[in-house]
PDB file of C-alpha atoms in Angstrom:
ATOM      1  CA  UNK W   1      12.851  16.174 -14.050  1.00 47.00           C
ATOM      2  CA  UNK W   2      13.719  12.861 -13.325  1.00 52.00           C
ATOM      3  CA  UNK W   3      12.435   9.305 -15.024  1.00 54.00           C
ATOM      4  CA  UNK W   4      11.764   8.701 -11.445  1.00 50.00           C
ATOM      5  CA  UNK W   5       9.892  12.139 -10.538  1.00 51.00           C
ATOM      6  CA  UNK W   6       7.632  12.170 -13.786  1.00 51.00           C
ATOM      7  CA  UNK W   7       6.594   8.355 -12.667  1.00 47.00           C
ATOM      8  CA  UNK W   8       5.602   9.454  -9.253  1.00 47.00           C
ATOM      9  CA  UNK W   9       3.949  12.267 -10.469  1.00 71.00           C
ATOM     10  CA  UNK W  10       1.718   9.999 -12.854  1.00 91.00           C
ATOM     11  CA  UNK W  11       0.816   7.981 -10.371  1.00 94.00           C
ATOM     12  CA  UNK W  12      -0.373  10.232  -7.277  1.00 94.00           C
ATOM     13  CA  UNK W  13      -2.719  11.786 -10.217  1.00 95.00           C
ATOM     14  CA  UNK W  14      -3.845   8.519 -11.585  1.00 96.00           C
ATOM     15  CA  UNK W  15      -4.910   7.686  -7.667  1.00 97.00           C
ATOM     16  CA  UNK W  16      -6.555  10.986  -7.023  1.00 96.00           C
ATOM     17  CA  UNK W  17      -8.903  10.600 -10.589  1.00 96.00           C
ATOM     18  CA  UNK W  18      -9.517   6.529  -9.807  1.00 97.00           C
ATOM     19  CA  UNK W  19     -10.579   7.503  -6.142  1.00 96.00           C
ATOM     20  CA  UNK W  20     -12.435  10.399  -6.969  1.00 96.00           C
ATOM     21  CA  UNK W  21     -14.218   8.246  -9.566  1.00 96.00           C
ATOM     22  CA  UNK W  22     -14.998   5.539  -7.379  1.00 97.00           C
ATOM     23  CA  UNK W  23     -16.367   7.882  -4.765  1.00 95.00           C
ATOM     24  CA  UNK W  24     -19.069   9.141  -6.902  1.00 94.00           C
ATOM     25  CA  UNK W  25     -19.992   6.974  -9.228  1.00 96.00           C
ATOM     26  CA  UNK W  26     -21.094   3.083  -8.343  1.00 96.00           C
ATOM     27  CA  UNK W  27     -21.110   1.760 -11.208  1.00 97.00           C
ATOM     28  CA  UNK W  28     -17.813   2.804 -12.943  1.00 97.00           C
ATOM     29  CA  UNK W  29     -16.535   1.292  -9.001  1.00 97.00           C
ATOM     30  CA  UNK W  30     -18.198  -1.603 -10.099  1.00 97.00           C
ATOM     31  CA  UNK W  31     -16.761  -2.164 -13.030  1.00 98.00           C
ATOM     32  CA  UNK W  32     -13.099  -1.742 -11.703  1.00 98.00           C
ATOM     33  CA  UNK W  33     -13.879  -3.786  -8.314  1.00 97.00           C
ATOM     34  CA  UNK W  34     -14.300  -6.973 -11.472  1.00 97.00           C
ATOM     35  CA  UNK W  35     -11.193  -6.368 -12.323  1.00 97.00           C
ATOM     36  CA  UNK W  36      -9.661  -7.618  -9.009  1.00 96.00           C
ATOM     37  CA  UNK W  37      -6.851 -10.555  -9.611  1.00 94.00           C
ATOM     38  CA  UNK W  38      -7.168 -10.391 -13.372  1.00 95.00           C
ATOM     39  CA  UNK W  39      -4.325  -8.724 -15.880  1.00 95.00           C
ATOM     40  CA  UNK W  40      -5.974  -6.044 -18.119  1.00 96.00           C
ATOM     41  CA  UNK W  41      -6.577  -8.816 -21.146  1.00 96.00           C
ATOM     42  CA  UNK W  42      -9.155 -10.343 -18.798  1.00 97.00           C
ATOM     43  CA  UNK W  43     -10.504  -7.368 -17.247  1.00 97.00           C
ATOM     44  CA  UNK W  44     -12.926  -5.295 -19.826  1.00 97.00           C
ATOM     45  CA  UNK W  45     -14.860  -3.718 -17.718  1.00 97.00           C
ATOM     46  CA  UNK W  46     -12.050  -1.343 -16.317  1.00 98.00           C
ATOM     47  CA  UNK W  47     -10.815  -0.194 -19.961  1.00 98.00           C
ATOM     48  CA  UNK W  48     -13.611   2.740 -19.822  1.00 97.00           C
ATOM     49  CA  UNK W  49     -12.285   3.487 -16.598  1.00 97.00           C
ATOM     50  CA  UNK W  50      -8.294   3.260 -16.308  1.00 98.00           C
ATOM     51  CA  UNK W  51      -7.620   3.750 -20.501  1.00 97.00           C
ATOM     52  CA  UNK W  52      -8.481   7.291 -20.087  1.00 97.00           C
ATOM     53  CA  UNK W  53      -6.258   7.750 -17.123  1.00 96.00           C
ATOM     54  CA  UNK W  54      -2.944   6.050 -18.287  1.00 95.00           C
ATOM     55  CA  UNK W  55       0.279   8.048 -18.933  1.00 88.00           C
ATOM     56  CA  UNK W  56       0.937   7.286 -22.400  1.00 87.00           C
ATOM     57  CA  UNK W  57       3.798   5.503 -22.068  1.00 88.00           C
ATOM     58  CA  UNK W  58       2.662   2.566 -20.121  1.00 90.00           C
ATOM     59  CA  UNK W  59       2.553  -0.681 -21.277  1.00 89.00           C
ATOM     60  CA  UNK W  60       3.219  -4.363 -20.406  1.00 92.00           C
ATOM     61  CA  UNK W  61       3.747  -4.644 -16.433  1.00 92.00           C
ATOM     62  CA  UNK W  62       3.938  -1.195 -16.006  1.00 95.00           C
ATOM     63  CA  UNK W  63       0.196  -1.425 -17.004  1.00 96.00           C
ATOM     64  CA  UNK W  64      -0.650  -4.147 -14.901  1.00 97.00           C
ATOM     65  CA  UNK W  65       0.193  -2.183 -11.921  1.00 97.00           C
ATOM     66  CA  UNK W  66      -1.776   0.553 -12.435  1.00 97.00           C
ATOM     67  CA  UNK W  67      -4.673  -1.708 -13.099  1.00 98.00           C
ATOM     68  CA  UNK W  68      -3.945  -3.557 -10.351  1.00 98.00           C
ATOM     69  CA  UNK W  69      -4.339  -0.723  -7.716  1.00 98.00           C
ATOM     70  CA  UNK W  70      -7.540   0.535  -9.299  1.00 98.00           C
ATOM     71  CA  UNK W  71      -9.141  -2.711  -8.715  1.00 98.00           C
ATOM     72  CA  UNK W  72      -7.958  -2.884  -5.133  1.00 97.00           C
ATOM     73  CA  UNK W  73      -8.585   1.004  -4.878  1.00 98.00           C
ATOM     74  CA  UNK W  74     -12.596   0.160  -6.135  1.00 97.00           C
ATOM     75  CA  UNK W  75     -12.464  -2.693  -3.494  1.00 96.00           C
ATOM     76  CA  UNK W  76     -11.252  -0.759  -0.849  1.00 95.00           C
ATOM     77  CA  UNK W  77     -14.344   2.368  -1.245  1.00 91.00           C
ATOM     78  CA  UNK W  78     -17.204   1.921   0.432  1.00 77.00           C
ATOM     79  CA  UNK W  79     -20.126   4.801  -0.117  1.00 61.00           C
ATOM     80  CA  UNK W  80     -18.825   7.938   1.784  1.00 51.00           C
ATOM     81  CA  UNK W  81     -15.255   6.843   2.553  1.00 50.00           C
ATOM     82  CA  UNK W  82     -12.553   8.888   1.505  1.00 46.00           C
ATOM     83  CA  UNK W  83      -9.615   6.784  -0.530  1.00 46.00           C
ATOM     84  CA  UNK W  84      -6.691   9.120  -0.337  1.00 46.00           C
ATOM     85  CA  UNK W  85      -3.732   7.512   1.462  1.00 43.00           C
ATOM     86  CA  UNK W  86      -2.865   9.003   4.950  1.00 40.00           C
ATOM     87  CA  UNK W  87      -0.473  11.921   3.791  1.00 36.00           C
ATOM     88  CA  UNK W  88      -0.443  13.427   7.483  1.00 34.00           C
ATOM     89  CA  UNK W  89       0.163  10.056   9.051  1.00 38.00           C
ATOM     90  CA  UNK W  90       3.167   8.485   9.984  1.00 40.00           C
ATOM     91  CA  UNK W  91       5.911   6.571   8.307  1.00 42.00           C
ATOM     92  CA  UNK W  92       7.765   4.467   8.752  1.00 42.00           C
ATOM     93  CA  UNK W  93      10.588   6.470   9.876  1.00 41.00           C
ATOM     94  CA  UNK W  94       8.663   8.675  11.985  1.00 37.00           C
ATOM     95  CA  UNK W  95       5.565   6.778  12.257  1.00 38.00           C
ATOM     96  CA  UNK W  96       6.625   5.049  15.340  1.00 37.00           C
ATOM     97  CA  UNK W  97       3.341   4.516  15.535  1.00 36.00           C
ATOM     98  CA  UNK W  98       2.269   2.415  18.645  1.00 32.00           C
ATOM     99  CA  UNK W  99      -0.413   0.145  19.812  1.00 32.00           C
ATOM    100  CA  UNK W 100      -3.412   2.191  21.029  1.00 31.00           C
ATOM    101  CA  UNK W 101      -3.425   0.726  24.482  1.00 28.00           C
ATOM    102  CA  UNK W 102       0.050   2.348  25.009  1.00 25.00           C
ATOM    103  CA  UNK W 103      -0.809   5.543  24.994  1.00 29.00           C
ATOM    104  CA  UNK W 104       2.180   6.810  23.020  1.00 30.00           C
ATOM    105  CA  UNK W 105       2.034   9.092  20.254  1.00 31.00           C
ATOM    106  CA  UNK W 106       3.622   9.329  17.647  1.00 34.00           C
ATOM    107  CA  UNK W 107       7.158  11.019  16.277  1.00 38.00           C
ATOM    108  CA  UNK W 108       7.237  14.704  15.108  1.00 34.00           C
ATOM    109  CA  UNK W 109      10.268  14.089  13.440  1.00 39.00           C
ATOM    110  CA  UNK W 110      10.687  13.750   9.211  1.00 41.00           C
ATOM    111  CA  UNK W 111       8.880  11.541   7.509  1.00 42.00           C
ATOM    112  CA  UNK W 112       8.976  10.004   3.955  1.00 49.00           C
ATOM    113  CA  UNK W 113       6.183  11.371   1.787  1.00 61.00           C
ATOM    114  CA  UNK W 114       4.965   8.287   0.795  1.00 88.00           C
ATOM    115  CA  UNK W 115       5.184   5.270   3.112  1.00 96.00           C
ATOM    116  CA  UNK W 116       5.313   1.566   1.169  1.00 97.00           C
ATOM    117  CA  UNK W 117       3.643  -1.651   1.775  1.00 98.00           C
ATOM    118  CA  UNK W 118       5.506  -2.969   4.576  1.00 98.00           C
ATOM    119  CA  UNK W 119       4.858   0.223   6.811  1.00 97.00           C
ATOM    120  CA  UNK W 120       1.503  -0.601   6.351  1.00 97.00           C
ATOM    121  CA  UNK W 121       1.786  -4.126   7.571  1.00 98.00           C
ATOM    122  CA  UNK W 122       3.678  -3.113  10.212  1.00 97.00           C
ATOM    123  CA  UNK W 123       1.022  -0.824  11.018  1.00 97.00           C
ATOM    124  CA  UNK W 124      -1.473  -3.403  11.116  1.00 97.00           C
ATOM    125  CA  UNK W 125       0.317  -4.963  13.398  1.00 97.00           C
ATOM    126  CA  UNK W 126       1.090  -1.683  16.038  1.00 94.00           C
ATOM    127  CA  UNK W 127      -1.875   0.750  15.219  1.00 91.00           C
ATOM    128  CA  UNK W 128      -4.961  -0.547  13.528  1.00 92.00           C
ATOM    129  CA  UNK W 129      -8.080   1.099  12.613  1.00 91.00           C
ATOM    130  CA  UNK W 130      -9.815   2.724  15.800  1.00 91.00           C
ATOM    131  CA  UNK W 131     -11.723  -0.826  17.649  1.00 90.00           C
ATOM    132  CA  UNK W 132     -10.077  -2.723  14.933  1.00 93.00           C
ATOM    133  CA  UNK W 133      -8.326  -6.057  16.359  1.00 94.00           C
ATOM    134  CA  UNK W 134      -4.435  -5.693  15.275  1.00 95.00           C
ATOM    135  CA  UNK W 135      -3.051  -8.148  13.261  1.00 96.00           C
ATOM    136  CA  UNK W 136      -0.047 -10.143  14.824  1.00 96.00           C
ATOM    137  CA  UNK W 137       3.148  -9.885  14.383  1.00 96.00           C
ATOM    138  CA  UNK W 138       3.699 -13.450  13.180  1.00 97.00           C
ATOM    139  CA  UNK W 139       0.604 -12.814  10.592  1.00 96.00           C
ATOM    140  CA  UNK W 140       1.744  -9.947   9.620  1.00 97.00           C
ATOM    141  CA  UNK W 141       5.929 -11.249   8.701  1.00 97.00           C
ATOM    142  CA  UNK W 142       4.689 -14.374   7.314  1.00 97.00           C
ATOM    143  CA  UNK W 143       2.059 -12.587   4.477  1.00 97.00           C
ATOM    144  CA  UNK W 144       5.168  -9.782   4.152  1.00 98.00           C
ATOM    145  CA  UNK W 145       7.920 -12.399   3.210  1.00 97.00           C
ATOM    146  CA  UNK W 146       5.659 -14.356   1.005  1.00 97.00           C
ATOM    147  CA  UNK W 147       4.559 -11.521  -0.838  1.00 97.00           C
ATOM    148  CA  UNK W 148       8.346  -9.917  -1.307  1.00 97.00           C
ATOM    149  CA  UNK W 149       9.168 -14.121  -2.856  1.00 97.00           C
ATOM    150  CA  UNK W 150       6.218 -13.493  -5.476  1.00 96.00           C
ATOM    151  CA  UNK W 151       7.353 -13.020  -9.292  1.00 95.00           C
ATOM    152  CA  UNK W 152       5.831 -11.183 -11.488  1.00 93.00           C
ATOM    153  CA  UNK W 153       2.391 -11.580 -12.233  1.00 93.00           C
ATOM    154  CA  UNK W 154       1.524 -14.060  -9.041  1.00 94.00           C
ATOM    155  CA  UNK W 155       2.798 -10.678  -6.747  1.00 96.00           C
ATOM    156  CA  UNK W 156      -1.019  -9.471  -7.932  1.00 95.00           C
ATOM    157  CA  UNK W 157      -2.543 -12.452  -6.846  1.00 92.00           C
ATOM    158  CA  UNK W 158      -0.921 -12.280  -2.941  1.00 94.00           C
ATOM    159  CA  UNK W 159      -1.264  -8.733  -2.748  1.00 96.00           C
ATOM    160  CA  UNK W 160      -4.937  -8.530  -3.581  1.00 94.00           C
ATOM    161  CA  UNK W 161      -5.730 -10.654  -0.082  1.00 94.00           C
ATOM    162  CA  UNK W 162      -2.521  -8.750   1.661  1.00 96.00           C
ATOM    163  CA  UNK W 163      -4.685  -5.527   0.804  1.00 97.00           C
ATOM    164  CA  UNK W 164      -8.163  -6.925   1.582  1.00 95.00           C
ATOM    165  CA  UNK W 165      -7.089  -7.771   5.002  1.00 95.00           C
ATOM    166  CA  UNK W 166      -5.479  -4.275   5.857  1.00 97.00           C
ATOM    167  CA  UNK W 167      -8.765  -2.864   4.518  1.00 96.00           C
ATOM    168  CA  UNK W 168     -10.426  -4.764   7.264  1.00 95.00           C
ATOM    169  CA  UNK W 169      -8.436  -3.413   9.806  1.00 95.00           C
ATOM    170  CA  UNK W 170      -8.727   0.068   8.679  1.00 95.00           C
ATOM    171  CA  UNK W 171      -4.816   0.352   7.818  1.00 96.00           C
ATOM    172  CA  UNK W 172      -4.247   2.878   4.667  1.00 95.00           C
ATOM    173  CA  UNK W 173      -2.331   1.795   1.872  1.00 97.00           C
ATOM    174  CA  UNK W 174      -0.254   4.664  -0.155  1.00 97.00           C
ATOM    175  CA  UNK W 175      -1.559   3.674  -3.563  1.00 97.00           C
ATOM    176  CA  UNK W 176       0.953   5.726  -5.388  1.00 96.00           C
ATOM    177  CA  UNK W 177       3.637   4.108  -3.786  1.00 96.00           C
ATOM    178  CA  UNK W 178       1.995   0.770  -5.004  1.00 97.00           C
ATOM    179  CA  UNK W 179       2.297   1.439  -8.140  1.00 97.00           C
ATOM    180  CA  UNK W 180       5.661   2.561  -8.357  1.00 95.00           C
ATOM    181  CA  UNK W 181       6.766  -0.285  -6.838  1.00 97.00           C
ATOM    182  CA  UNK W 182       4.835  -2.501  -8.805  1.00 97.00           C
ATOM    183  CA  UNK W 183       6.389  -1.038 -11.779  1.00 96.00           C
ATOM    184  CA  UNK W 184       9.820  -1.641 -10.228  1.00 96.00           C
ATOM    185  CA  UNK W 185       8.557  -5.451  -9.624  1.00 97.00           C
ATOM    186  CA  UNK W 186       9.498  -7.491 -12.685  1.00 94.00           C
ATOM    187  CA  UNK W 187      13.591  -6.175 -12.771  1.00 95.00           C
ATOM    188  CA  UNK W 188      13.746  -4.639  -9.249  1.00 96.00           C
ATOM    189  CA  UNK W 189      11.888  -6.926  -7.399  1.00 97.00           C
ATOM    190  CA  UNK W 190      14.713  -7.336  -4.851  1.00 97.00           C
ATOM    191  CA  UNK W 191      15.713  -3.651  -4.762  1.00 97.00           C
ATOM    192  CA  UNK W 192      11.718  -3.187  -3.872  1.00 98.00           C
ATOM    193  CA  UNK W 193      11.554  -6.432  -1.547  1.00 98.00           C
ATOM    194  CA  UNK W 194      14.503  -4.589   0.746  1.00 98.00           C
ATOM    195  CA  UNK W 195      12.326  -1.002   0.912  1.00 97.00           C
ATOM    196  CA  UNK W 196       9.978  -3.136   2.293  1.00 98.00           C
ATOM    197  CA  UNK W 197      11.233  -5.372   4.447  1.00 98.00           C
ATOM    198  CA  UNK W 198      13.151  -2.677   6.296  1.00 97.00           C
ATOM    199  CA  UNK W 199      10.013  -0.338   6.437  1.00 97.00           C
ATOM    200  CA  UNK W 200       8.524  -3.119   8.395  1.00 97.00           C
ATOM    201  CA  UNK W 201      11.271  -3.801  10.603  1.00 97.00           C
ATOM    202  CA  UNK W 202      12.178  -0.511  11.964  1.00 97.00           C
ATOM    203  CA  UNK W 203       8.603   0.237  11.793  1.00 96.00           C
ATOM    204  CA  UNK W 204       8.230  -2.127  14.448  1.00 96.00           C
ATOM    205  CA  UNK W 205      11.154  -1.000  16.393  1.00 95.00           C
ATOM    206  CA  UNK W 206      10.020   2.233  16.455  1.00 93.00           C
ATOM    207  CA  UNK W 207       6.635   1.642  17.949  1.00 92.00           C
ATOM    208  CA  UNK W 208       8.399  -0.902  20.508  1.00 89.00           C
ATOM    209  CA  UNK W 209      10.979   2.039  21.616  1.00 90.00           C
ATOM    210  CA  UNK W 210       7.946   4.337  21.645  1.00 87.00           C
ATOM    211  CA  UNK W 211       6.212   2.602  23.518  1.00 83.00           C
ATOM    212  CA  UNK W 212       8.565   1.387  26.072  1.00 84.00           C
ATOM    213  CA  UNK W 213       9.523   5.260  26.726  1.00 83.00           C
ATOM    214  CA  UNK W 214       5.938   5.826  27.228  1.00 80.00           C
ATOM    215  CA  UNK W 215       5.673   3.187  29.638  1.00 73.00           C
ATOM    216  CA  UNK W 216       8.343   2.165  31.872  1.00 66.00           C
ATOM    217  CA  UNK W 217       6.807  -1.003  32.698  1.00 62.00           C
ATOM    218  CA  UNK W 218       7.403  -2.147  29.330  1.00 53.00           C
ATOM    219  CA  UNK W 219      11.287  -1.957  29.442  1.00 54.00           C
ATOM    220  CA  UNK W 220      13.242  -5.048  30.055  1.00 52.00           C
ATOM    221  CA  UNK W 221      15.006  -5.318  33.052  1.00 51.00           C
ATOM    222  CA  UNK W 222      18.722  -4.091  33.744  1.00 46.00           C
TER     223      UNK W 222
END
């Protein structure tokens, strides 16, 4: 087992005990949701909560992230909502997802397991939440390159509202993925910016292409 596997193992079982936790109990969601934008020195209230749940080895920024996403996770829950991230949706290889009013569906083809951040923007922007207004493509690049220019900690601080807004819109976030790449942030940060930059991009494409086949109207001319 890799570094890398036993990481992503820790984390998709930290966000299935935080969500579960957060479903059915209010007040242990209210004690994470005051954690939101603080580092774990100023956020007591989520010790009870997250302390229990941490693989034993994190520490530092590592730690950070995992608080992090269980603030944004307790944010994000509202009283019979589900929290899980869409595992049967698409990515952002396959997940040509496109806009609604297309009519296209989506690609059968392989997908990454665990789509990042900037699928999700780029979701926002090609497939929001059923009668949710998309965001726009200009939104949605501008927040994305800010966010990928963030050190470590202010990344926490622009991802919080990045997060709030797809929760608005009804766009799922793969929390596990989160983490890991929050982990990654503070050495990797360009290795991580990259992943999500091209997510976005060919996100995009894809839903354009889809689209466009789906509607010949939509092609350019010869």
């Amino acid at each position: 087992m890799t570094a890398a596997e036993t990481q992503e193992r820790h984390s998709d079982r930290f966000v299935r005990q935080v969500s579960a936790q957060c479903r059915r109990d209010r007040g242990r969601r209210a004690a994470l949701r005051r954690g939101l934008r603080r580092p774990p020195e100023q956020a007591p209230t989520m010790h009870a909560v997250v302390a229990p749940l941490l693989p034993p080895t994190v520490t530092g920024d590592h730690e950070y992230a995992y608080y992090a996403v269980a603030a944004m996770i307790a944010a994000s829950v509202r009283d019979g909502q589900s929290t899980g991230p869409a595992e049967d949706d698409d990515s952002d290889d396959g997940g040509e997802g496109v806009a609604a009013a297309t009519g296209a569906s989506p690609d059968d083809g392989p997908r990454p397991a665990r789509p990042n951040l900037g699928t999700s923007l780029a979701w926002a922007v090609c497939r929001p939440g059923r009668g949710r207004r998309p965001m726009s493509a200009a939104t949605a690049e501008k927040r994305l390159h800010l966010l990928v220019r963030q050190g470590y900690p202010a990344v926490h601080q622009q991802l919080a509202g990045v997060v709030r807004h797809l929760d608005v819109i009804d766009v799922p976030v793969n929390w596990a993925q989160l983490i890991d790449d929050l982990c990654e942030w503070r050495r990797h940060r360009d290795r991580v910016a990259k992943r999500w930059l091209q997510s976005y991009y060919r996100t995009l494409h894809n839903a354009e292409r889809r689209a466009a086949q789906s509607n010949p109207s939509l092609e350019e001319p010869a």
